[in-house]
Amino acid sequence: MLKSQPAAERFARLTGLSKLVASYAIAIILPTLGAVLSLHTKPFQSTPLALSFASIAAVTLVGGLGPGVVASISTAISYAYEIAPYNTPFSHGPREILHTAIIVLLGVVVTYLCERQRIISQRLRDAVARLQVKTDALIEAQQASSSVAWTYDTNARRIQWAEGGPPIF
């Protein structure tokens, strides 16, 4: 029997070109879907771009900077076709151009912040992995030397014995 996997897990298994193509496809579809859903869902009608900006963040966190910028542009196009008053797409009036530019700019800001968060998260995961390797090596060395290590917690006024040492009492 096949177990169903979450969409994020299936997406993580994609590699190379297929992941890139999927990221860009999602970057086009998700903001548009967010705009349409916002128009037809009562709680989101007062903030019509909320779902679109959330989708920009999700696309950037999963796909990276390029798909995030595409999602920002897709949001601006969705705004012009679905949300803008009078549904006159790209009417080239100064007001519409300004609104579209602001949407793209905000989308790029969201994309940048999410990309930085993604990079920092990867660095943190790498640092934790390196720390775990060093900790395991220290425990192994301590066990091999039959020595113990301890620290004294001045706030709690308590001695804490390091993991991996031989019992002495």
mmCIF file of C-alpha atoms in Angstrom:
data_model
loop_
_atom_site.group_PDB
_atom_site.id
_atom_site.type_symbol
_atom_site.label_atom_id
_atom_site.label_comp_id
_atom_site.label_asym_id
_atom_site.label_seq_id
_atom_site.Cartn_x
_atom_site.Cartn_y
_atom_site.Cartn_z
ATOM 1 C CA MET A 1 0.000 0.000 0.000
ATOM 2 C CA LEU A 2 1.401 3.427 -0.954
ATOM 3 C CA LYS A 3 1.608 6.029 1.764
ATOM 4 C CA SER A 4 0.613 9.532 0.795
ATOM 5 C CA GLN A 5 3.331 12.114 1.348
ATOM 6 C CA PRO A 6 2.790 15.781 2.147
ATOM 7 C CA ALA A 7 3.235 18.107 -0.834
ATOM 8 C CA ALA A 8 6.253 19.819 0.744
ATOM 9 C CA GLU A 9 8.003 16.460 1.183
ATOM 10 C CA ARG A 10 7.312 15.443 -2.412
ATOM 11 C CA PHE A 11 8.585 18.843 -3.622
ATOM 12 C CA ALA A 12 11.770 18.447 -1.573
ATOM 13 C CA ARG A 13 12.522 15.187 -3.404
ATOM 14 C CA LEU A 14 12.524 16.913 -6.791
ATOM 15 C CA THR A 15 15.977 17.780 -8.063
ATOM 16 C CA GLY A 16 17.596 20.048 -10.598
ATOM 17 C CA LEU A 17 15.584 21.156 -13.569
ATOM 18 C CA SER A 18 12.298 19.616 -12.446
ATOM 19 C CA LYS A 19 12.453 21.513 -9.134
ATOM 20 C CA LEU A 20 13.254 24.741 -10.976
ATOM 21 C CA VAL A 21 10.371 24.310 -13.417
ATOM 22 C CA ALA A 22 7.992 23.389 -10.580
ATOM 23 C CA SER A 23 9.102 26.457 -8.576
ATOM 24 C CA TYR A 24 8.432 28.825 -11.459
ATOM 25 C CA ALA A 25 5.083 27.185 -12.260
ATOM 26 C CA ILE A 26 4.019 27.522 -8.628
ATOM 27 C CA ALA A 27 5.283 31.125 -8.653
ATOM 28 C CA ILE A 28 2.844 31.933 -11.440
ATOM 29 C CA ILE A 29 -0.143 29.903 -10.246
ATOM 30 C CA LEU A 30 -0.138 30.513 -6.475
ATOM 31 C CA PRO A 31 -0.361 34.358 -6.439
ATOM 32 C CA THR A 32 -3.055 34.263 -9.110
ATOM 33 C CA LEU A 33 -4.999 31.709 -7.099
ATOM 34 C CA GLY A 34 -4.513 33.898 -4.010
ATOM 35 C CA ALA A 35 -5.956 36.917 -5.827
ATOM 36 C CA VAL A 36 -8.977 34.977 -7.079
ATOM 37 C CA LEU A 37 -9.591 33.408 -3.664
ATOM 38 C CA SER A 38 -9.289 36.815 -1.999
ATOM 39 C CA LEU A 39 -12.000 38.215 -4.232
ATOM 40 C CA HIS A 40 -14.415 35.391 -3.535
ATOM 41 C CA THR A 41 -13.723 34.761 0.165
ATOM 42 C CA LYS A 42 -15.455 37.199 2.489
ATOM 43 C CA PRO A 43 -12.740 37.458 5.205
ATOM 44 C CA PHE A 44 -10.085 38.406 2.623
ATOM 45 C CA GLN A 45 -12.085 40.926 0.615
ATOM 46 C CA SER A 46 -10.924 43.822 2.784
ATOM 47 C CA THR A 47 -7.259 42.845 2.224
ATOM 48 C CA PRO A 48 -7.227 41.466 -1.312
ATOM 49 C CA LEU A 49 -3.463 40.937 -1.620
ATOM 50 C CA ALA A 50 -2.911 39.166 1.709
ATOM 51 C CA LEU A 51 -2.976 35.667 0.236
ATOM 52 C CA SER A 52 -0.830 36.773 -2.694
ATOM 53 C CA PHE A 53 1.928 38.103 -0.443
ATOM 54 C CA ALA A 54 1.749 34.968 1.690
ATOM 55 C CA SER A 55 2.177 32.920 -1.479
ATOM 56 C CA ILE A 56 5.188 35.059 -2.479
ATOM 57 C CA ALA A 57 6.765 34.221 0.874
ATOM 58 C CA ALA A 58 6.017 30.509 0.487
ATOM 59 C CA VAL A 59 7.358 30.380 -3.073
ATOM 60 C CA THR A 60 10.562 32.173 -2.047
ATOM 61 C CA LEU A 61 11.156 29.943 0.965
ATOM 62 C CA VAL A 62 10.720 26.805 -1.133
ATOM 63 C CA GLY A 63 12.003 27.849 -4.556
ATOM 64 C CA GLY A 64 14.458 30.667 -3.939
ATOM 65 C CA LEU A 65 14.982 34.204 -5.169
ATOM 66 C CA GLY A 66 14.107 33.788 -8.878
ATOM 67 C CA PRO A 67 10.703 32.178 -8.334
ATOM 68 C CA GLY A 68 10.009 34.758 -5.604
ATOM 69 C CA VAL A 69 10.537 37.645 -8.036
ATOM 70 C CA VAL A 70 8.352 35.878 -10.610
ATOM 71 C CA ALA A 71 5.676 35.472 -7.916
ATOM 72 C CA SER A 72 5.902 39.227 -7.216
ATOM 73 C CA ILE A 73 5.355 40.027 -10.885
ATOM 74 C CA SER A 74 2.560 37.461 -11.063
ATOM 75 C CA THR A 75 0.903 39.192 -8.107
ATOM 76 C CA ALA A 76 1.053 42.545 -9.909
ATOM 77 C CA ILE A 77 -0.494 40.992 -13.016
ATOM 78 C CA SER A 78 -3.179 39.326 -10.892
ATOM 79 C CA TYR A 79 -3.898 42.695 -9.328
ATOM 80 C CA ALA A 80 -4.264 44.305 -12.737
ATOM 81 C CA TYR A 81 -6.621 41.616 -14.043
ATOM 82 C CA GLU A 82 -8.558 40.456 -10.987
ATOM 83 C CA ILE A 83 -8.543 43.082 -8.257
ATOM 84 C CA ALA A 84 -8.115 46.498 -9.890
ATOM 85 C CA PRO A 85 -11.262 48.615 -10.124
ATOM 86 C CA TYR A 86 -13.112 48.566 -13.442
ATOM 87 C CA ASN A 87 -11.080 45.499 -14.529
ATOM 88 C CA THR A 88 -9.154 47.468 -17.129
ATOM 89 C CA PRO A 89 -5.881 45.606 -17.191
ATOM 90 C CA PHE A 90 -2.802 47.732 -17.720
ATOM 91 C CA SER A 91 -4.705 50.896 -18.519
ATOM 92 C CA HIS A 92 -1.401 52.788 -18.190
ATOM 93 C CA GLY A 93 -2.837 55.572 -16.124
ATOM 94 C CA PRO A 94 -0.444 57.034 -13.548
ATOM 95 C CA ARG A 95 -2.473 55.669 -10.670
ATOM 96 C CA GLU A 96 -2.492 52.087 -12.009
ATOM 97 C CA ILE A 97 1.218 52.232 -12.839
ATOM 98 C CA LEU A 98 1.958 53.456 -9.317
ATOM 99 C CA HIS A 99 -0.187 50.699 -7.744
ATOM 100 C CA THR A 100 1.482 48.039 -9.877
ATOM 101 C CA ALA A 101 4.961 49.371 -9.051
ATOM 102 C CA ILE A 102 4.169 49.398 -5.321
ATOM 103 C CA ILE A 103 2.876 45.814 -5.470
ATOM 104 C CA VAL A 104 6.000 44.637 -7.290
ATOM 105 C CA LEU A 105 8.240 46.559 -4.871
ATOM 106 C CA LEU A 106 6.496 45.080 -1.818
ATOM 107 C CA GLY A 107 6.698 41.630 -3.397
ATOM 108 C CA VAL A 108 10.429 42.066 -3.967
ATOM 109 C CA VAL A 109 10.882 43.169 -0.338
ATOM 110 C CA VAL A 110 8.996 40.080 0.879
ATOM 111 C CA THR A 111 11.085 37.958 -1.495
ATOM 112 C CA TYR A 112 14.342 39.459 -0.225
ATOM 113 C CA LEU A 113 13.417 38.957 3.426
ATOM 114 C CA CYS A 114 12.336 35.357 2.840
ATOM 115 C CA GLU A 115 15.491 34.584 0.844
ATOM 116 C CA ARG A 116 17.651 35.978 3.671
ATOM 117 C CA GLN A 117 15.703 33.868 6.168
ATOM 118 C CA ARG A 118 16.232 30.796 3.983
ATOM 119 C CA ILE A 119 19.992 31.445 3.759
ATOM 120 C CA ILE A 120 20.315 32.086 7.499
ATOM 121 C CA SER A 121 18.294 28.940 8.284
ATOM 122 C CA GLN A 122 20.626 26.858 6.121
ATOM 123 C CA ARG A 123 23.669 28.364 7.835
ATOM 124 C CA LEU A 124 22.141 27.585 11.215
ATOM 125 C CA ARG A 125 21.414 23.973 10.209
ATOM 126 C CA ASP A 126 25.015 23.618 8.992
ATOM 127 C CA ALA A 127 26.389 25.081 12.230
ATOM 128 C CA VAL A 128 24.229 22.752 14.345
ATOM 129 C CA ALA A 129 25.425 19.764 12.290
ATOM 130 C CA ARG A 130 29.079 20.782 12.749
ATOM 131 C CA LEU A 131 28.485 21.281 16.474
ATOM 132 C CA GLN A 132 26.907 17.836 16.755
ATOM 133 C CA VAL A 133 29.916 16.238 15.039
ATOM 134 C CA LYS A 134 32.298 18.025 17.422
ATOM 135 C CA THR A 135 30.175 17.122 20.446
ATOM 136 C CA ASP A 136 30.118 13.469 19.437
ATOM 137 C CA ALA A 137 33.905 13.536 18.955
ATOM 138 C CA LEU A 138 34.381 15.121 22.382
ATOM 139 C CA ILE A 139 32.161 12.509 24.068
ATOM 140 C CA GLU A 140 34.032 9.731 22.300
ATOM 141 C CA ALA A 141 37.408 11.152 23.321
ATOM 142 C CA GLN A 142 36.240 11.582 26.895
ATOM 143 C CA GLN A 143 35.008 7.989 27.075
ATOM 144 C CA ALA A 144 38.263 6.691 25.593
ATOM 145 C CA SER A 145 40.384 8.615 28.093
ATOM 146 C CA SER A 146 38.384 7.509 31.142
ATOM 147 C CA SER A 147 38.265 11.075 32.360
ATOM 148 C CA VAL A 148 35.359 13.214 33.416
ATOM 149 C CA ALA A 149 34.467 16.828 32.870
ATOM 150 C CA TRP A 150 32.181 19.064 34.802
ATOM 151 C CA THR A 151 30.967 22.647 34.914
ATOM 152 C CA TYR A 152 29.787 24.719 37.808
ATOM 153 C CA ASP A 153 26.588 26.700 37.290
ATOM 154 C CA THR A 154 27.060 29.831 39.409
ATOM 155 C CA ASN A 155 23.403 30.846 39.204
ATOM 156 C CA ALA A 156 22.040 27.490 40.346
ATOM 157 C CA ARG A 157 25.126 26.762 42.498
ATOM 158 C CA ARG A 158 25.264 23.301 41.085
ATOM 159 C CA ILE A 159 27.858 21.050 39.485
ATOM 160 C CA GLN A 160 26.862 19.548 36.155
ATOM 161 C CA TRP A 161 28.753 16.506 34.913
ATOM 162 C CA ALA A 162 29.462 16.302 31.202
ATOM 163 C CA GLU A 163 27.800 13.579 29.209
ATOM 164 C CA GLY A 164 29.917 10.587 28.229
ATOM 165 C CA GLY A 165 32.310 10.398 31.171
ATOM 166 C CA PRO A 166 32.667 7.318 33.322
ATOM 167 C CA PRO A 167 30.710 7.208 36.580
ATOM 168 C CA ILE A 168 32.886 8.122 39.556
ATOM 169 C CA PHE A 169 30.441 7.749 42.420
#
